CSV table of C-alpha atoms in Angstrom, one decimal:
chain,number,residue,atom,x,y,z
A,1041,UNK,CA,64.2,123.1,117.5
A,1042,UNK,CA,66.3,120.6,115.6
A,1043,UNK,CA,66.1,122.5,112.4
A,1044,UNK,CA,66.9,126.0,114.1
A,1045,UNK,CA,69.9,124.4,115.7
A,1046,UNK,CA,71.1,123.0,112.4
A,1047,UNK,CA,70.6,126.3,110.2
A,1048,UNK,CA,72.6,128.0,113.1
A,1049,UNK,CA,75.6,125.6,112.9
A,1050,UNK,CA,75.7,125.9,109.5
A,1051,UNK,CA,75.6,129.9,109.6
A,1052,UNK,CA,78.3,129.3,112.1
A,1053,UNK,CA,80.1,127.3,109.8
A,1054,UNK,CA,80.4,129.5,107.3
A,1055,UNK,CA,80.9,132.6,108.4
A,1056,UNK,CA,84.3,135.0,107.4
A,1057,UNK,CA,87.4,133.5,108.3
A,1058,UNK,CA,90.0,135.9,110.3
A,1059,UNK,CA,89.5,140.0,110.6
A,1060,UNK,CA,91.8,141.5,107.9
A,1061,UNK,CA,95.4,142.7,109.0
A,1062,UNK,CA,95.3,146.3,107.9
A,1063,UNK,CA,98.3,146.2,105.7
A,1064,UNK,CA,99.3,143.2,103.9
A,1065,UNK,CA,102.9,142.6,104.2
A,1066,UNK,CA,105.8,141.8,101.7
A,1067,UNK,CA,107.6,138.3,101.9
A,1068,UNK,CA,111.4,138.4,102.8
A,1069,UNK,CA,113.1,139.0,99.3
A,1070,UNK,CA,110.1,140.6,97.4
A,1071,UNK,CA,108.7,137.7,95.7
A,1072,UNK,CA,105.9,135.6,95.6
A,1073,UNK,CA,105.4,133.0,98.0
A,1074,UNK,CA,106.1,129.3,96.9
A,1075,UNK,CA,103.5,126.6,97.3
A,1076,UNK,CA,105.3,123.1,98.2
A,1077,UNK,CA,103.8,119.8,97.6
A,1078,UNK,CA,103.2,117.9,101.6
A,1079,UNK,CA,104.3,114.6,100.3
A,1080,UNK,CA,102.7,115.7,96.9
A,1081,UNK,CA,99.5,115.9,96.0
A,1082,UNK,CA,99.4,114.0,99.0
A,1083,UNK,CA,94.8,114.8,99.1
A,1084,UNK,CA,93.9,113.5,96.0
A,1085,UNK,CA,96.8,110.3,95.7
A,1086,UNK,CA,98.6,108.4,98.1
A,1087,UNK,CA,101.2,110.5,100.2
A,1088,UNK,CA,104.9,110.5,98.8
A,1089,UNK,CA,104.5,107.9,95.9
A,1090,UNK,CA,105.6,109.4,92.0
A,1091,UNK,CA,101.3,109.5,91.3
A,1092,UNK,CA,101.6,112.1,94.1
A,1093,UNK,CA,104.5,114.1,93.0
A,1094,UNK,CA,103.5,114.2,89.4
A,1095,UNK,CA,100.1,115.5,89.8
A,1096,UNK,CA,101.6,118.2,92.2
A,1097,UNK,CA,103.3,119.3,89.5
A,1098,UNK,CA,100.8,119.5,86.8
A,1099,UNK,CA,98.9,121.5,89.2
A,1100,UNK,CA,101.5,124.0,89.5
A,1101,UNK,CA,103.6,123.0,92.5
A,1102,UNK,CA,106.7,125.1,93.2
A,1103,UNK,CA,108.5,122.4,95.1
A,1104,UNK,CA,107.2,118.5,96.0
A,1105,UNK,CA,108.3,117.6,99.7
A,1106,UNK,CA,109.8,113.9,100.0
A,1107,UNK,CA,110.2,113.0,104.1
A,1108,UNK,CA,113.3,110.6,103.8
A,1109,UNK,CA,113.8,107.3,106.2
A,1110,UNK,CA,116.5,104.7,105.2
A,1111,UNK,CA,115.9,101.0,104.8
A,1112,UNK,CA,118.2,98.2,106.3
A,1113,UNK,CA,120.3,98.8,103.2
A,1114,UNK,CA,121.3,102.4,103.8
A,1115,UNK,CA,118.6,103.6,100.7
A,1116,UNK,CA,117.1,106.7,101.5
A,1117,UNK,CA,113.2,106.1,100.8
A,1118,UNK,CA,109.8,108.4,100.8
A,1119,UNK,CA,107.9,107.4,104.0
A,1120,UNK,CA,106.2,109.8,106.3
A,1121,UNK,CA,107.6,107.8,109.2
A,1122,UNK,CA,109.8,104.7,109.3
A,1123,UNK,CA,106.9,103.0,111.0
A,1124,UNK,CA,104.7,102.1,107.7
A,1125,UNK,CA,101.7,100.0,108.7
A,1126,UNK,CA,99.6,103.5,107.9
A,1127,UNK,CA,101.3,104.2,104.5
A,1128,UNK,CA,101.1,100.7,103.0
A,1129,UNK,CA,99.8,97.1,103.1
A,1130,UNK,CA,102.7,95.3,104.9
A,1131,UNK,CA,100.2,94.7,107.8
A,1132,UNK,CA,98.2,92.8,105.4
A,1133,UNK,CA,101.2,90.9,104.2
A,1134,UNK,CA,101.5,87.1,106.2
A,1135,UNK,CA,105.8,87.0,105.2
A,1136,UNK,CA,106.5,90.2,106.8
A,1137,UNK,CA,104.0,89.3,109.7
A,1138,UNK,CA,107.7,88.1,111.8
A,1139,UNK,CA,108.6,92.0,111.6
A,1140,UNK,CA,106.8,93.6,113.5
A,1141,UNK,CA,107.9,94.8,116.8
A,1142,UNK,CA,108.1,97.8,119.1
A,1143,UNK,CA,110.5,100.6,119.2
A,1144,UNK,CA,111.6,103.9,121.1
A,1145,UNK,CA,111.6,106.9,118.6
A,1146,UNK,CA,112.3,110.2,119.7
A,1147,UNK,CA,111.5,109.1,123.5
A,1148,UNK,CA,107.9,107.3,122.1
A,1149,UNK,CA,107.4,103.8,122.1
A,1150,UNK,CA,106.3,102.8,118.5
A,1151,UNK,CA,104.6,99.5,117.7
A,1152,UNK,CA,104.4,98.4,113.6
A,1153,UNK,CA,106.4,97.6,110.8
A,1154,UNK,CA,109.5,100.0,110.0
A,1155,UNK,CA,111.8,100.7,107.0
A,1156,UNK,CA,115.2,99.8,108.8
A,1157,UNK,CA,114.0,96.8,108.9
A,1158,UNK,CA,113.2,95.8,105.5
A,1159,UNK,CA,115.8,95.6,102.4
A,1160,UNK,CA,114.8,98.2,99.0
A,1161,UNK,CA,113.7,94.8,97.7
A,1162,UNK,CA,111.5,93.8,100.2
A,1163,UNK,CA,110.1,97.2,100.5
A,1164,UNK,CA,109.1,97.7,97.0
A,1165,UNK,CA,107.3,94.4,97.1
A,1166,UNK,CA,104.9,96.7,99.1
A,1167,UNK,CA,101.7,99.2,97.9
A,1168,UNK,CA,101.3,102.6,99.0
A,1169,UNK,CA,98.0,103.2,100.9
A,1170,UNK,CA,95.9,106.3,101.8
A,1171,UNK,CA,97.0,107.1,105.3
A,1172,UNK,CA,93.6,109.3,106.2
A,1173,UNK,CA,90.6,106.8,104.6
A,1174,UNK,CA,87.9,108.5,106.6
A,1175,UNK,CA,88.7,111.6,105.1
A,1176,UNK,CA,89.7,111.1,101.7
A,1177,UNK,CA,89.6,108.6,98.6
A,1178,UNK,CA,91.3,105.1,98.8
A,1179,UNK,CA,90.4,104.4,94.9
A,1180,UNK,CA,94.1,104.9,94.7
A,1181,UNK,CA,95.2,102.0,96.8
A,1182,UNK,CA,97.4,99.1,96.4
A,1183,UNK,CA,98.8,101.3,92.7
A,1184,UNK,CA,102.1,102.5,93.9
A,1185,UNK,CA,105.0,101.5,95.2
A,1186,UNK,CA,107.4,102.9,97.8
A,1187,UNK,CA,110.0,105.5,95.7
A,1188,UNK,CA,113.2,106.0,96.4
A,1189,UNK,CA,115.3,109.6,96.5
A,1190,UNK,CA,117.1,108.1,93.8
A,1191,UNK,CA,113.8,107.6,91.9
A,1192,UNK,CA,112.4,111.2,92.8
A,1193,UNK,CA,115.5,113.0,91.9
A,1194,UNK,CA,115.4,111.3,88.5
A,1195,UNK,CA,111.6,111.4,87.8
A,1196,UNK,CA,112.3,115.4,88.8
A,1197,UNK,CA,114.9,115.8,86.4
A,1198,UNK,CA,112.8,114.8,83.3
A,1199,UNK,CA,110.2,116.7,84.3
A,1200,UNK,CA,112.2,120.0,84.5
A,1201,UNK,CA,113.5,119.2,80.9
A,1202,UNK,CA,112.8,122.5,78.9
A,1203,UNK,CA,110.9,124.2,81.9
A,1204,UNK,CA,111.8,128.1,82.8
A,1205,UNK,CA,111.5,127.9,86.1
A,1206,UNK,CA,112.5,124.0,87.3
A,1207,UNK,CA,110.2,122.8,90.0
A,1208,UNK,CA,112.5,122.2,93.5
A,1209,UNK,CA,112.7,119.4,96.2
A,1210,UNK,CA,112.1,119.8,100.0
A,1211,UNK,CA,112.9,116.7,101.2
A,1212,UNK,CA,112.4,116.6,105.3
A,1213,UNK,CA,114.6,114.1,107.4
A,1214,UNK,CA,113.0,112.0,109.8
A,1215,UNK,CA,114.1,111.2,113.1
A,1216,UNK,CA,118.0,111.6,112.1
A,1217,UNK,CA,119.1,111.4,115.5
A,1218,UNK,CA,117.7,108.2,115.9
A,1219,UNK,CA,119.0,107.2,112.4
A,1220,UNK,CA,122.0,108.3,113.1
A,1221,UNK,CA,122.1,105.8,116.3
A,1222,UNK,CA,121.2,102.8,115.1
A,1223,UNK,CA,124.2,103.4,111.8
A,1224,UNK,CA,121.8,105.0,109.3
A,1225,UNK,CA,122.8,108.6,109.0
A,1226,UNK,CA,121.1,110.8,106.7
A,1227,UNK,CA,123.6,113.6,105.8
A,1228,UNK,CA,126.0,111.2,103.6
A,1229,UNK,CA,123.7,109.6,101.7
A,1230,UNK,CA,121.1,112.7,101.2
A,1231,UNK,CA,124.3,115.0,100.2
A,1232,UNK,CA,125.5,112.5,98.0
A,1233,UNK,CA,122.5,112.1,95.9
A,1234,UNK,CA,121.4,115.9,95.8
A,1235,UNK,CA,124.9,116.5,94.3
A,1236,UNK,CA,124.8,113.8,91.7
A,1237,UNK,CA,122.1,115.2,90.2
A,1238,UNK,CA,123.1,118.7,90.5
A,1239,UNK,CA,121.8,120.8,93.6
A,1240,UNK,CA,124.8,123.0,94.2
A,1241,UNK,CA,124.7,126.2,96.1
A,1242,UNK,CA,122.7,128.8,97.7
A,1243,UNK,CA,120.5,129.3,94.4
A,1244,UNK,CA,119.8,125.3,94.0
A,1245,UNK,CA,115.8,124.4,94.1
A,1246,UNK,CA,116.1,123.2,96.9
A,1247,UNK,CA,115.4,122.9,101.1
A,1248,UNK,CA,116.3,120.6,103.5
A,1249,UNK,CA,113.8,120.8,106.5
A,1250,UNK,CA,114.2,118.6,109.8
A,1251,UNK,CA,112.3,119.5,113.0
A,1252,UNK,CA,116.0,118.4,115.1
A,1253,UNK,CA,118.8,120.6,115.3
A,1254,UNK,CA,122.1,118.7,115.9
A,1255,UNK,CA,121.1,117.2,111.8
A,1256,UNK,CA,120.8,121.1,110.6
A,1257,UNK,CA,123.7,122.0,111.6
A,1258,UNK,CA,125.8,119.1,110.7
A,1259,UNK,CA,124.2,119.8,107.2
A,1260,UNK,CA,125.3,123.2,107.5
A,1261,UNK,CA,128.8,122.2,107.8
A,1262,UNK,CA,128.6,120.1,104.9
A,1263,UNK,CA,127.1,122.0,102.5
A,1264,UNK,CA,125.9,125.4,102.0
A,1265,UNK,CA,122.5,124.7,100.6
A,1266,UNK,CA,119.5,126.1,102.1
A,1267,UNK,CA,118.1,125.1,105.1
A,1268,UNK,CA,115.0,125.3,107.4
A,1269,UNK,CA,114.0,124.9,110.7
A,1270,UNK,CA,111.0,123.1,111.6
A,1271,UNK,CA,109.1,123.8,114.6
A,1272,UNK,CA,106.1,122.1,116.1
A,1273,UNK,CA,103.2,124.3,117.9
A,1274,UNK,CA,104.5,122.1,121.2
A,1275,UNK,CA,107.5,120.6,122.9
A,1276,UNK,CA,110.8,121.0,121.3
A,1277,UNK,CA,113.4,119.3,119.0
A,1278,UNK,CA,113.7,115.4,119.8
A,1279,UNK,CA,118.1,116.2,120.0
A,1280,UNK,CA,118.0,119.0,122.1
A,1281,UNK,CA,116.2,118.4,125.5
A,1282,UNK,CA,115.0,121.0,127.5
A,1283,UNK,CA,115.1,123.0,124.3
A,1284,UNK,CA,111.2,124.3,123.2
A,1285,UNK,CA,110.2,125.3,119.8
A,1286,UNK,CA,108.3,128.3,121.3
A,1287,UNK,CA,111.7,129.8,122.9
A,1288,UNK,CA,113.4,129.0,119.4
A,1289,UNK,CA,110.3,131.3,117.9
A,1290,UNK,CA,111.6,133.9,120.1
A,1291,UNK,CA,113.5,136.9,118.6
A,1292,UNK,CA,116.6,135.5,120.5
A,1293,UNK,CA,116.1,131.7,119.5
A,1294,UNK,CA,115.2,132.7,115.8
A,1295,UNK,CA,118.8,134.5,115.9
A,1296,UNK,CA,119.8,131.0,116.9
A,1297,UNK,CA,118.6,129.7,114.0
A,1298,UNK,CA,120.0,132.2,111.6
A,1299,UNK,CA,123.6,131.1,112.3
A,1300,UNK,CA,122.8,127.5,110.8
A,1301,UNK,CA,119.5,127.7,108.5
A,1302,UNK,CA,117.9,130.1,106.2
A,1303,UNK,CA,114.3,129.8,106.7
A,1304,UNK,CA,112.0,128.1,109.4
A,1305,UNK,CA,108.8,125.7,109.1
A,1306,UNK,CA,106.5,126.7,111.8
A,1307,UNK,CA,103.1,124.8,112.5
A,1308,UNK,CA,100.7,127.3,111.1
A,1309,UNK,CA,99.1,128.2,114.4
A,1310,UNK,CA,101.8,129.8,115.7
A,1311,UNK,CA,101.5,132.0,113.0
A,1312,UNK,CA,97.6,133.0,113.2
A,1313,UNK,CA,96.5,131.3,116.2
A,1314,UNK,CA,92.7,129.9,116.9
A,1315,UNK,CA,90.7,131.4,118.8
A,1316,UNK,CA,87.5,130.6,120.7
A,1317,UNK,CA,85.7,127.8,118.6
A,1318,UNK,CA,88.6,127.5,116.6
A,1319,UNK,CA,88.1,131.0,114.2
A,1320,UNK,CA,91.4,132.0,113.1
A,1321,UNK,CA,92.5,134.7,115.7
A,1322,UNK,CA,94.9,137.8,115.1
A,1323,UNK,CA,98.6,137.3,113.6
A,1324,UNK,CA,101.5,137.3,116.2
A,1325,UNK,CA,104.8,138.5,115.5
A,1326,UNK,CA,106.4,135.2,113.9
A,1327,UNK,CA,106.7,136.1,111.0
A,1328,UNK,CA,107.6,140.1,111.2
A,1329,UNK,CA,110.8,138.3,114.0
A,1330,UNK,CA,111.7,135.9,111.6
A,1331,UNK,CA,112.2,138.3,108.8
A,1332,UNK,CA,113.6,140.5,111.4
A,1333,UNK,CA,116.3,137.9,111.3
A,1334,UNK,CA,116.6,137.0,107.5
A,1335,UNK,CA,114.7,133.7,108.2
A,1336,UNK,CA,112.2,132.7,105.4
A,1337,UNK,CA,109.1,131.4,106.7
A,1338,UNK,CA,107.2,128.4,105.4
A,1339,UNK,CA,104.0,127.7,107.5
A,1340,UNK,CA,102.8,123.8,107.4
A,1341,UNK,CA,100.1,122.3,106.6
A,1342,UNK,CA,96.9,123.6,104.6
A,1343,UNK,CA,94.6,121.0,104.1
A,1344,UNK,CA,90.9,121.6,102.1
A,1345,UNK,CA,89.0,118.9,104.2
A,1346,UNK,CA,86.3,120.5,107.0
A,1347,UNK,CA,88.5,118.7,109.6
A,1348,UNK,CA,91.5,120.5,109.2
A,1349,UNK,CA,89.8,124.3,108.5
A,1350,UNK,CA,89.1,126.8,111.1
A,1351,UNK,CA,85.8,127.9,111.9
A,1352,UNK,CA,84.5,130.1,109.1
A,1353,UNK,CA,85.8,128.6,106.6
A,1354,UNK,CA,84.5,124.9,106.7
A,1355,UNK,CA,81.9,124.0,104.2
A,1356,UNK,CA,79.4,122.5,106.6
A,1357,UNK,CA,79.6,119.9,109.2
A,1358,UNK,CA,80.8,116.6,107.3
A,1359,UNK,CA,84.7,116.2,108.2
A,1360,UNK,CA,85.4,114.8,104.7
A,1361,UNK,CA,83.2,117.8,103.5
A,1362,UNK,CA,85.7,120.3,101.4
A,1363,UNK,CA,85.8,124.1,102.6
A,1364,UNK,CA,87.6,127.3,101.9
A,1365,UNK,CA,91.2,126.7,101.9
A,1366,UNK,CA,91.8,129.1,99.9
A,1367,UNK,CA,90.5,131.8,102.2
A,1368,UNK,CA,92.3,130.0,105.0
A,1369,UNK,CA,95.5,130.8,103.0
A,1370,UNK,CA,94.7,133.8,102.2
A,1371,UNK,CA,94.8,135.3,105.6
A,1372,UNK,CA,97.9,133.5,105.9
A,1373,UNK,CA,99.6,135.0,102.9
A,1374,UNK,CA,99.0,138.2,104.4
A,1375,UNK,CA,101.1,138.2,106.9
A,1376,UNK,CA,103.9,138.1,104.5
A,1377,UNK,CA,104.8,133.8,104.4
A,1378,UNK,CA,107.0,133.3,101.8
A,1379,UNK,CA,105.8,130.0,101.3
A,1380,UNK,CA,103.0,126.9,102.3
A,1381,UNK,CA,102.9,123.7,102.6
A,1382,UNK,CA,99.9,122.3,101.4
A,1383,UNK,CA,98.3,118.5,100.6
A,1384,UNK,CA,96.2,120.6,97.8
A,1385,UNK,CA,97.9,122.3,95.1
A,1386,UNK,CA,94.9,122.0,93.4
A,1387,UNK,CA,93.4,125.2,95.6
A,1388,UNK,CA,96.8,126.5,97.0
A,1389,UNK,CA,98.0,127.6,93.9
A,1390,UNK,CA,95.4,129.5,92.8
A,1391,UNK,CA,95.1,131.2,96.1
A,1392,UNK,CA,98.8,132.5,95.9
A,1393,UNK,CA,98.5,133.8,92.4
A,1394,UNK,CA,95.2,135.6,93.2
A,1395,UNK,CA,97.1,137.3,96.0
A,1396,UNK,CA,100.2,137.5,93.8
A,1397,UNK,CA,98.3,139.3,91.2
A,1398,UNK,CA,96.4,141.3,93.3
């Protein structure tokens, strides 16, 4: 009985991802869709360290996405949160032991270690760690050390020395508004730096993402580079209360968003839903409104471990265990993204030149 039940999970398992759309439809402006770099090659090294960037690039990257905190110092940094007890070893370091404490962010109450509270110096005494061990590799531990935007910008400018096509930066703020209130605003400092070394205009490689509003459109003020909207499959933007990301996926709230940004970054299940056992369901209209209202569309995130993948697609029944990502993004990619986010270049790129091509 055992053996039948295990053979049928497995058939389960693998079985095809999402019925076909009929017609596979065109990005916004005709070309193909970009693959960006979640916090690099953020599934085989530690998330946002230069290891992670660079191999995101070898593997064909179109853009690497830094999320930027600030330290005590004002030095914009690559952390996915300012709270960094999961991202490096500070927990495990007795003179920093005094700095830990609690904190309300966006309305949560956050217990750790966090970046406003530690100089550039004192932060780069730390080591990047893996932030998922139970999923992926932590042979990379204790290698790297925090970078800065400074650092990335730099690193990104060799790298695009003699290349055609220069590979861009989406760096992500996090939690401006609460930045913002404790004298730590990202706009200046982020503006600054993306100027210095030469991101000018609408045409510049680059986006700047934030899942609050109030930060978008201060940006928007400032500068004219591209922006995009982030939205979360529930609740709404931490700066607007009583604002939901599912009215601002609306026809009228994505004409909202075309007066300040120029793409949005929707959590990919409001894009192609689950269904029942988690199988990837039928498209809604996302992404047909959003073009509808000259918004690019960036879905977030594709990820190649079993835990992550909808039914169909998973290669077996060990979360670690790597499936078909790239049939997952596949289905995606027909609904006319024009780009991904993705921990796994690796696969992603392939996937959107094989549809590309085809």
């Amino acid at each position: 009985m055992m053996r039948r039940f295990t053979a049928l999970l497995a058939l389960m398992l693998t079985a095809g991802c999402a019925a076909e759309p009929v017609t596979a439809q065109a990005t916004l402006d005709g070309q193909p869709p970009i693959v960006i770099a979640h916090r690099g090659a953020s599934g085989e090294r530690p998330e946002h360290t230069l290891a992670s960037y660079r191999l995101a690039i070898e593997l064909g990257a179109d853009y690497i996405e830094p999320d930027l905190v600030l330290t005590k110092d004002g030095i914009l940094v690559a952390r996915h949160e300012n709270e960094i007890s999961e991202t490096t070893d500070v927990a495990n370091r007795p003179e920093f032991a005094d700095r830990r404490t609690s904190k309300t962010i966006d309305g949560q109450k956050v217990t750790g270690w966090f970046t406003e509270d530690f100089t550039l110096a004192e932060l780069k005494t730390l080591r990047a760690r893996e932030r998922l061990p139970k999923l992926r590799s932590t042979d990379y531990d204790g290698q790297y050390d925090i970078p800065t935007f400074e650092e990335i910008l730099t690193f990104l400018a060799e790298t695009n020395k003699g290349r055609e096509r220069a590979v861009g930066v989406y760096p992500e703020t996090k939690h401006p508004a609460y930045f913002a209130s404790i004298g730590l605003p990202h706009e200046g400092p982020l503006l600054a730096m993306l100027n210095r070394f030469g991101y000018r205009g609408r045409a510049a490689p680059v986006f700047i993402q934030s899942f609050e509003v109030g930060n978008l459109k201060a940006l928007r003020a400032k500068s004219d580079l591209p922006l995009i909207q982030l939205m979360d499959g529930e609740g709404g933007p931490a700066d607007t209360p009583g604002t939901s990301y599912a009215a601002m996926a609306s026809p009228a709230g994505l004409a909202a968003v075309a007066a300040y940004a120029d793409g949005i970054g929707p959590y990919k299940e409001m894009v192609i839903p689950r269904g029942a056992l988690g199988r990837l369901g039928d498209p809604t209209d996302l992404v047909r409104d959003a073009h509808a209202a000259g918004l690019k569309v960036h879905p977030w995130t594709f990820r190649r471990e079993n835990y992550f993948l909808p039914l169909g697609v998973k290669g077996g029944i060990n979360p670690a265990g790597h499936g078909d990502l790239a049939a997952e993004i596949d289905a995606y990619l027909k609904t006319g993204i024009d780009g991904l986010f993705s921990d796994n270049p690796r696969e992603a790129v392939p996937a959107v030149k094989a549809r590309a091509g085809g």
